Coordinates of N, CA and C in Angstrom, one line a residue:
M1 N 246.3 97.4 110.7 CA 244.9 97.0 110.6 C 244.0 98.2 110.2
L2 N 244.3 99.4 110.8 CA 243.6 100.6 110.5 C 243.8 100.9 109.0
F3 N 245.0 100.7 108.5 CA 245.3 101.0 107.1 C 244.5 100.1 106.2
R4 N 244.4 98.8 106.6 CA 243.5 97.8 105.8 C 242.1 98.2 105.8
S5 N 241.6 98.6 107.0 CA 240.2 99.1 107.1 C 240.0 100.3 106.3
L6 N 240.9 101.2 106.3 CA 240.8 102.4 105.5 C 240.8 102.1 104.0
I7 N 241.7 101.2 103.6 CA 241.7 100.7 102.2 C 240.4 100.0 101.8
A8 N 239.9 99.2 102.7 CA 238.6 98.5 102.4 C 237.5 99.5 102.3
L9 N 237.5 100.5 103.1 CA 236.5 101.5 103.1 C 236.5 102.3 101.8
V10 N 237.7 102.7 101.4 CA 237.9 103.4 100.1 C 237.4 102.5 99.0
Y11 N 237.8 101.3 99.0 CA 237.4 100.3 98.0 C 235.9 100.2 97.9
L12 N 235.3 100.1 99.1 CA 233.8 100.1 99.1 C 233.2 101.3 98.6
V13 N 233.7 102.5 98.9 CA 233.2 103.8 98.4 C 233.3 103.8 96.9
I14 N 234.5 103.3 96.4 CA 234.7 103.3 94.9 C 233.7 102.4 94.2
I15 N 233.5 101.2 94.8 CA 232.5 100.3 94.2 C 231.1 100.9 94.2
L16 N 230.7 101.5 95.3 CA 229.4 102.1 95.4 C 229.2 103.2 94.4
R17 N 230.3 104.1 94.4 CA 230.2 105.2 93.5 C 230.2 104.7 92.0
T18 N 231.0 103.7 91.7 CA 231.0 103.1 90.3 C 229.6 102.6 90.0
R19 N 228.9 101.9 90.9 CA 227.6 101.4 90.6 C 226.6 102.6 90.4
Q20 N 226.8 103.6 91.3 CA 225.9 104.8 91.1 C 226.1 105.5 89.8
L21 N 227.4 105.6 89.4 CA 227.7 106.2 88.1 C 227.1 105.3 86.9
E22 N 227.2 104.0 87.0 CA 226.7 103.1 86.0 C 225.2 103.2 85.9
L23 N 224.5 103.3 87.1 CA 223.1 103.5 87.1 C 222.7 104.8 86.4
T24 N 223.4 105.9 86.8 CA 223.2 107.2 86.2 C 223.4 107.2 84.7
K25 N 224.5 106.5 84.3 CA 224.8 106.4 82.9 C 223.7 105.7 82.1
K26 N 223.1 104.6 82.7 CA 222.0 103.9 82.1 C 220.8 104.8 81.9
K27 N 220.5 105.5 83.0 CA 219.4 106.5 83.0 C 219.5 107.5 81.9
L28 N 220.8 108.0 81.8 CA 221.0 109.1 80.8 C 221.0 108.5 79.4
E29 N 221.5 107.2 79.2 CA 221.4 106.6 77.9 C 219.9 106.3 77.5
L30 N 219.1 106.0 78.5 CA 217.7 105.8 78.2 C 217.0 107.1 77.8
K31 N 217.4 108.2 78.5 CA 216.8 109.5 78.2 C 217.3 109.9 76.8
V32 N 218.5 109.7 76.5 CA 219.1 110.0 75.1 C 218.3 109.2 74.0
A33 N 218.2 107.9 74.3 CA 217.5 107.1 73.3 C 216.0 107.6 73.1
M34 N 215.3 107.9 74.2 CA 213.9 108.4 74.1 C 213.9 109.7 73.3
R35 N 214.8 110.6 73.7 CA 214.8 111.9 73.0 C 215.2 111.7 71.5
T36 N 216.1 110.8 71.2 CA 216.5 110.6 69.9 C 215.3 110.1 69.1
R37 N 214.6 109.1 69.6 CA 213.4 108.6 69.0 C 212.4 109.7 68.7
E38 N 212.2 110.6 69.7 CA 211.2 111.7 69.6 C 211.7 112.7 68.5
I39 N 213.0 113.0 68.5 CA 213.5 113.9 67.4 C 213.4 113.2 66.0
L40 N 213.6 111.9 65.9 CA 213.5 111.3 64.6 C 212.0 111.3 64.2
R41 N 211.1 111.1 65.2 CA 209.7 111.1 64.9 C 209.3 112.5 64.4
Q42 N 209.7 113.5 65.1 CA 209.4 114.9 64.7 C 210.1 115.2 63.4
K43 N 211.3 114.7 63.1 CA 211.9 115.0 61.8 C 211.1 114.4 60.7
K44 N 210.6 113.1 60.9 CA 209.8 112.5 59.9 C 208.5 113.2 59.6
E45 N 207.9 113.7 60.7 CA 206.6 114.5 60.6 C 206.9 115.8 59.9
L46 N 208.0 116.4 60.2 CA 208.4 117.7 59.6 C 208.6 117.5 58.1
E47 N 209.3 116.4 57.7 CA 209.6 116.1 56.3 C 208.3 115.9 55.6
T48 N 207.3 115.1 56.2 CA 206.0 114.9 55.6 C 205.3 116.2 55.4
L49 N 205.2 117.0 56.4 CA 204.5 118.3 56.3 C 205.2 119.2 55.3
S50 N 206.5 119.2 55.3 CA 207.3 120.0 54.3 C 207.0 119.6 52.9
I51 N 206.9 118.3 52.6 CA 206.5 117.8 51.3 C 205.1 118.2 50.9
A52 N 204.2 118.1 51.9 CA 202.8 118.4 51.6 C 202.7 119.9 51.3
V53 N 203.3 120.8 52.1 CA 203.2 122.2 51.9 C 203.9 122.7 50.7
S54 N 205.1 122.1 50.4 CA 205.9 122.5 49.3 C 205.3 122.1 48.0
E55 N 204.8 120.9 47.9 CA 204.3 120.4 46.6 C 202.8 120.5 46.3
T56 N 202.1 121.1 47.2 CA 200.6 121.2 47.0 C 200.4 122.1 45.8
A57 N 199.3 122.0 45.2 CA 198.9 122.8 44.0 C 198.5 124.2 44.5
E58 N 198.1 124.3 45.8 CA 197.7 125.6 46.3 C 199.0 126.4 46.6
G59 N 198.8 127.7 46.6 CA 199.9 128.6 46.9 C 200.0 128.8 48.4
V60 N 201.2 128.7 49.0 CA 201.3 129.0 50.4 C 202.4 130.0 50.6
L61 N 202.1 131.0 51.4 CA 203.0 132.1 51.8 C 203.1 132.2 53.3
I62 N 204.3 132.3 53.8 CA 204.4 132.5 55.3 C 205.2 133.7 55.6
A63 N 204.6 134.5 56.5 CA 205.3 135.8 56.9 C 205.4 135.8 58.4
N64 N 206.3 136.7 58.9 CA 206.4 136.8 60.4 C 205.2 137.6 60.9
S65 N 205.2 137.9 62.2 CA 204.1 138.6 62.8 C 203.9 140.0 62.3
K66 N 204.9 140.6 61.7 CA 204.8 142.0 61.2 C 204.4 142.0 59.7
G67 N 204.3 140.8 59.1 CA 203.9 140.7 57.7 C 205.1 140.5 56.8
K68 N 206.3 140.5 57.3 CA 207.5 140.3 56.4 C 207.5 138.9 55.8
I69 N 207.6 138.8 54.5 CA 207.5 137.5 53.8 C 208.8 136.7 54.1
E70 N 208.6 135.5 54.6 CA 209.7 134.6 54.9 C 209.8 133.4 53.9
W71 N 208.7 132.9 53.4 CA 208.8 131.7 52.6 C 207.5 131.6 51.7
M72 N 207.7 131.0 50.5 CA 206.5 130.7 49.7 C 206.8 129.3 49.0
N73 N 205.8 128.6 48.7 CA 206.0 127.3 48.2 C 206.0 127.3 46.6
E74 N 206.3 126.1 46.1 CA 206.4 126.0 44.6 C 205.0 126.2 44.0
G75 N 204.0 125.8 44.7 CA 202.6 126.0 44.2 C 202.3 127.5 43.9
L76 N 202.7 128.4 44.8 CA 202.5 129.8 44.5 C 203.4 130.3 43.4
K77 N 204.6 129.7 43.3 CA 205.5 130.1 42.1 C 204.8 129.6 40.8
R78 N 204.3 128.4 40.8 CA 203.6 127.9 39.6 C 202.4 128.8 39.2
M79 N 201.7 129.2 40.3 CA 200.4 130.0 40.0 C 200.8 131.4 39.4
T80 N 201.8 132.0 40.0 CA 202.1 133.4 39.6 C 203.2 133.6 38.7
G81 N 204.1 132.6 38.6 CA 205.3 132.8 37.8 C 206.4 133.4 38.5
Y82 N 206.2 133.9 39.7 CA 207.2 134.7 40.5 C 207.8 133.7 41.6
D83 N 209.1 133.8 41.8 CA 209.7 133.2 43.0 C 209.7 134.2 44.1
I84 N 210.2 133.8 45.2 CA 210.2 134.8 46.4 C 211.0 136.0 46.2
E85 N 212.1 135.8 45.5 CA 213.0 137.0 45.2 C 212.3 137.9 44.2
D86 N 211.6 137.4 43.2 CA 210.9 138.2 42.2 C 209.8 139.0 43.0
V87 N 209.1 138.3 43.8 CA 208.0 139.0 44.6 C 208.5 140.2 45.4
K88 N 209.6 139.9 46.1 CA 210.2 141.0 47.0 C 210.7 142.1 46.1
S89 N 211.3 141.9 45.0 CA 211.9 142.9 44.2 C 210.8 143.7 43.4
E90 N 209.8 143.0 42.9 CA 208.8 143.6 42.1 C 207.7 144.4 43.0
F91 N 207.3 143.7 44.1 CA 206.2 144.3 44.8 C 206.5 144.7 46.2
G92 N 207.5 144.1 46.9 CA 207.9 144.5 48.2 C 208.1 143.2 49.1
G93 N 208.6 143.4 50.3 CA 208.9 142.3 51.2 C 207.8 142.0 52.2
T94 N 206.7 142.7 52.2 CA 205.6 142.4 53.2 C 204.3 142.0 52.5
I95 N 203.5 141.4 53.3 CA 202.1 141.0 52.8 C 201.4 142.3 52.4
Q96 N 201.5 143.4 53.2 CA 200.8 144.6 52.9 C 201.3 145.2 51.6
E97 N 202.5 145.1 51.3 CA 203.0 145.6 50.0 C 202.6 144.8 48.8
I98 N 202.6 143.5 48.9 CA 202.3 142.7 47.7 C 200.8 142.4 47.5
S99 N 200.0 142.7 48.5 CA 198.6 142.3 48.4 C 197.8 143.4 47.6
S100 N 196.9 142.9 46.7 CA 196.0 143.7 45.9 C 194.7 143.9 46.7
Y101 N 194.6 143.3 47.8 CA 193.3 143.4 48.6 C 193.4 144.7 49.4
E102 N 192.5 145.6 49.2 CA 192.6 146.9 49.9 C 192.4 146.9 51.4
N103 N 191.8 145.8 51.9 CA 191.6 145.7 53.4 C 192.6 144.8 54.1
I104 N 193.7 144.6 53.5 CA 194.7 143.6 54.0 C 195.1 144.0 55.4
D105 N 195.3 145.2 55.7 CA 195.7 145.6 57.1 C 194.6 145.2 58.1
N106 N 193.3 145.4 57.7 CA 192.2 145.0 58.6 C 192.2 143.5 58.8
V107 N 192.5 142.7 57.7 CA 192.6 141.3 57.8 C 193.6 140.8 58.8
I108 N 194.8 141.4 58.7 CA 195.9 141.0 59.6 C 195.5 141.4 61.1
E109 N 194.9 142.5 61.3 CA 194.5 142.9 62.6 C 193.4 142.0 63.1
N110 N 192.5 141.6 62.2 CA 191.3 140.8 62.6 C 191.8 139.4 63.0
I111 N 192.8 138.8 62.3 CA 193.2 137.4 62.6 C 193.9 137.4 64.0
E112 N 194.6 138.5 64.3 CA 195.3 138.5 65.6 C 194.3 138.7 66.7
Q113 N 193.3 139.5 66.5 CA 192.3 139.8 67.6 C 191.4 138.6 67.8
T114 N 190.9 138.0 66.7 CA 189.9 136.9 66.8 C 190.6 135.5 66.9
R115 N 191.9 135.5 66.6 CA 192.6 134.3 66.7 C 192.1 133.2 65.7
G116 N 191.5 133.7 64.6 CA 190.9 132.9 63.6 C 191.3 133.3 62.2
S117 N 190.9 132.5 61.2 CA 191.2 132.7 59.8 C 190.2 133.7 59.2
V118 N 190.7 134.4 58.1 CA 189.9 135.2 57.3 C 190.1 134.8 55.9
R119 N 189.0 134.9 55.1 CA 189.0 134.5 53.7 C 188.6 135.7 52.9
Y120 N 189.3 135.9 51.8 CA 188.8 137.0 50.8 C 189.3 136.6 49.4
E121 N 188.7 137.3 48.4 CA 189.0 137.1 47.0 C 189.7 138.3 46.5
S122 N 190.7 138.1 45.6 CA 191.4 139.3 45.1 C 192.1 138.9 43.8
P123 N 192.4 139.9 42.9 CA 193.1 139.6 41.7 C 194.6 139.7 42.0
H124 N 195.4 139.0 41.2 CA 196.9 139.0 41.2 C 197.4 139.1 39.8
H125 N 198.5 139.9 39.7 CA 199.2 139.9 38.4 C 200.2 138.8 38.3
Q126 N 200.0 138.0 37.2 CA 201.0 137.0 37.0 C 202.2 137.5 36.3
K127 N 203.3 136.8 36.3 CA 204.5 137.3 35.7 C 204.3 137.5 34.2
D128 N 203.5 136.7 33.6 CA 203.3 136.7 32.1 C 202.3 137.9 31.7
G129 N 201.8 138.6 32.7 CA 200.9 139.8 32.4 C 199.5 139.5 32.6
N130 N 199.1 138.2 32.7 CA 197.7 137.9 33.0 C 197.2 138.2 34.4
I131 N 195.9 138.3 34.5 CA 195.3 138.5 35.9 C 194.8 137.2 36.3
M132 N 195.1 136.8 37.6 CA 194.6 135.6 38.2 C 193.8 136.0 39.4
W133 N 192.7 135.4 39.6 CA 191.9 135.6 40.8 C 192.1 134.4 41.8
T134 N 192.2 134.8 43.1 CA 192.4 133.8 44.1 C 191.5 134.0 45.3
T135 N 191.2 132.9 46.0 CA 190.7 133.0 47.3 C 191.9 132.8 48.2
A136 N 192.1 133.8 49.1 CA 193.1 133.7 50.1 C 192.6 133.4 51.5
T137 N 193.1 132.5 52.1 CA 192.8 132.2 53.5 C 194.0 132.6 54.4
V138 N 193.8 133.6 55.2 CA 194.8 134.1 56.0 C 194.6 133.6 57.5
S139 N 195.7 132.9 58.0 CA 195.5 132.2 59.3 C 196.7 132.7 60.2
P140 N 196.4 132.9 61.4 CA 197.5 133.2 62.4 C 198.1 132.0 63.0
V141 N 199.3 132.1 63.4 CA 200.0 131.1 64.2 C 200.6 131.8 65.4
F142 N 200.1 131.3 66.6 CA 200.6 131.9 67.8 C 201.6 131.1 68.5
G143 N 202.6 131.8 69.2 CA 203.6 131.1 69.9 C 203.1 130.7 71.3
K144 N 204.0 130.0 72.0 CA 203.6 129.5 73.3 C 203.3 130.6 74.3
N145 N 203.8 131.8 74.0 CA 203.5 133.0 74.8 C 202.2 133.7 74.5
G146 N 201.5 133.1 73.5 CA 200.2 133.6 73.1 C 200.2 134.8 72.1
K147 N 201.4 135.2 71.7 CA 201.5 136.3 70.8 C 201.6 135.7 69.3
L148 N 201.2 136.6 68.4 CA 201.2 136.2 67.0 C 202.7 135.9 66.6
K149 N 202.9 134.8 66.0 CA 204.2 134.4 65.6 C 204.4 134.4 64.1
K150 N 203.5 133.8 63.4 CA 203.5 133.8 61.9 C 202.1 134.0 61.3
I151 N 202.2 134.4 60.1 CA 200.9 134.6 59.3 C 201.1 133.6 58.1
V152 N 200.1 132.7 57.9 CA 200.1 131.8 56.8 C 198.9 132.1 55.9
I153 N 199.3 132.3 54.6 CA 198.2 132.5 53.6 C 198.2 131.4 52.6
I154 N 197.0 130.8 52.4 CA 196.9 129.8 51.4 C 196.0 130.4 50.3
Y155 N 196.6 130.3 49.0 CA 195.9 130.9 47.9 C 195.4 129.7 47.0
T156 N 194.1 129.9 46.6 CA 193.5 128.9 45.7 C 193.1 129.7 44.4
D157 N 193.5 129.2 43.3 CA 193.2 129.8 42.0 C 191.7 129.6 41.7
I158 N 191.0 130.8 41.6 CA 189.6 130.7 41.2 C 189.3 131.4 39.9
T159 N 190.3 131.6 39.1 CA 190.1 132.3 37.9 C 189.0 131.7 37.0
K160 N 189.1 130.4 36.8 CA 188.0 129.8 35.9 C 186.6 130.0 36.5
R161 N 186.5 129.8 37.8 CA 185.2 130.1 38.5 C 184.7 131.5 38.2
R162 N 185.6 132.5 38.3 CA 185.2 133.8 38.1 C 184.8 134.0 36.6
E163 N 185.5 133.4 35.7 CA 185.2 133.5 34.3 C 183.8 132.9 34.0
H164 N 183.5 131.7 34.7 CA 182.2 131.1 34.5 C 181.1 132.0 35.1
E165 N 181.4 132.6 36.2 CA 180.4 133.5 36.8 C 180.1 134.7 35.9
K166 N 181.1 135.2 35.3 CA 180.9 136.4 34.4 C 180.1 135.9 33.2
E167 N 180.4 134.7 32.7 CA 179.6 134.2 31.5 C 178.1 134.0 31.9
I168 N 177.9 133.5 33.1 CA 176.5 133.3 33.6 C 175.8 134.7 33.7
E169 N 176.5 135.7 34.2 CA 176.0 137.0 34.3 C 175.6 137.6 32.9
R170 N 176.5 137.4 31.9 CA 176.2 137.8 30.6 C 175.0 137.1 30.0
K171 N 174.9 135.8 30.2 CA 173.8 135.1 29.7 C 172.5 135.5 30.4
N172 N 172.5 135.7 31.7 CA 171.4 136.2 32.4 C 170.9 137.6 31.9
K173 N 171.9 138.4 31.6 CA 171.6 139.8 31.0 C 171.0 139.6 29.7
D174 N 171.5 138.8 28.8 CA 171.0 138.5 27.5 C 169.5 138.0 27.6
I175 N 169.3 137.1 28.5 CA 168.0 136.5 28.7 C 167.0 137.6 29.1
T176 N 167.4 138.4 30.1 CA 166.6 139.4 30.6 C 166.2 140.4 29.5
E177 N 167.2 140.8 28.7 CA 167.0 141.7 27.6 C 166.0 141.1 26.6
S178 N 166.2 139.8 26.3 CA 165.3 139.2 25.4 C 163.8 139.1 25.9
I179 N 163.7 138.9 27.2 CA 162.4 138.9 27.8 C 161.8 140.3 27.7
M180 N 162.5 141.3 28.1 CA 162.1 142.7 28.0 C 161.7 143.1 26.6
Y181 N 162.5 142.6 25.6 CA 162.2 142.9 24.2 C 160.9 142.2 23.8
A182 N 160.7 141.0 24.2 CA 159.5 140.2 23.9 C 158.3 140.9 24.5
R183 N 158.4 141.4 25.7 CA 157.3 142.1 26.4 C 156.9 143.4 25.6
D184 N 158.0 144.1 25.3 CA 157.8 145.4 24.5 C 157.1 145.1 23.2
R185 N 157.5 144.0 22.5 CA 156.9 143.7 21.2 C 155.5 143.2 21.4
K186 N 155.2 142.5 22.4 CA 153.9 142.0 22.7 C 152.9 143.2 23.0
S187 N 153.4 144.1 23.7 CA 152.5 145.3 24.1 C 152.3 146.1 22.9
V188 N 153.2 146.1 21.9 CA 153.0 146.9 20.7 C 151.9 146.2 19.8
V189 N 151.9 144.9 19.8 CA 150.9 144.2 19.0 C 149.6 144.2 19.5

């Protein structure tokens, strides 16, 4: 009788433990399914962002917190003619080395201190030898610990705008000179 009671007790413990394990298994399966959905959602979002950043007409350059260049998009390659390896071998591997903007060190310091973006205009040498003017927007990316993690620079080609501005300046100068000439002629008469 004791033996049967012991067997019944063991059987009951096994049944209870099996149900507990099945319940735990269902909870874990639910967690895995939720995490899988979240990972798939994040993957889709990452793919969308990757396409947007990679294929935009604007140039995008990403560097680590020290300014070491890590990535550039096809837009920047189209703008300059240089791929990332060309940039590193021709100019250097950091933002500070490749930038033609004389205050780039101040810009990097400023974005870290203010936690905001800075915009400036500067010329760039294209691979074909031409000079291209860009507006660069330098933005910080901070980690969860609050420290600077990445530096993102978005370049917009403003060469045509600069050419138009110079043409307007030339025309204004010509008009001013014509007015001065007309005044001088009028005072002579």
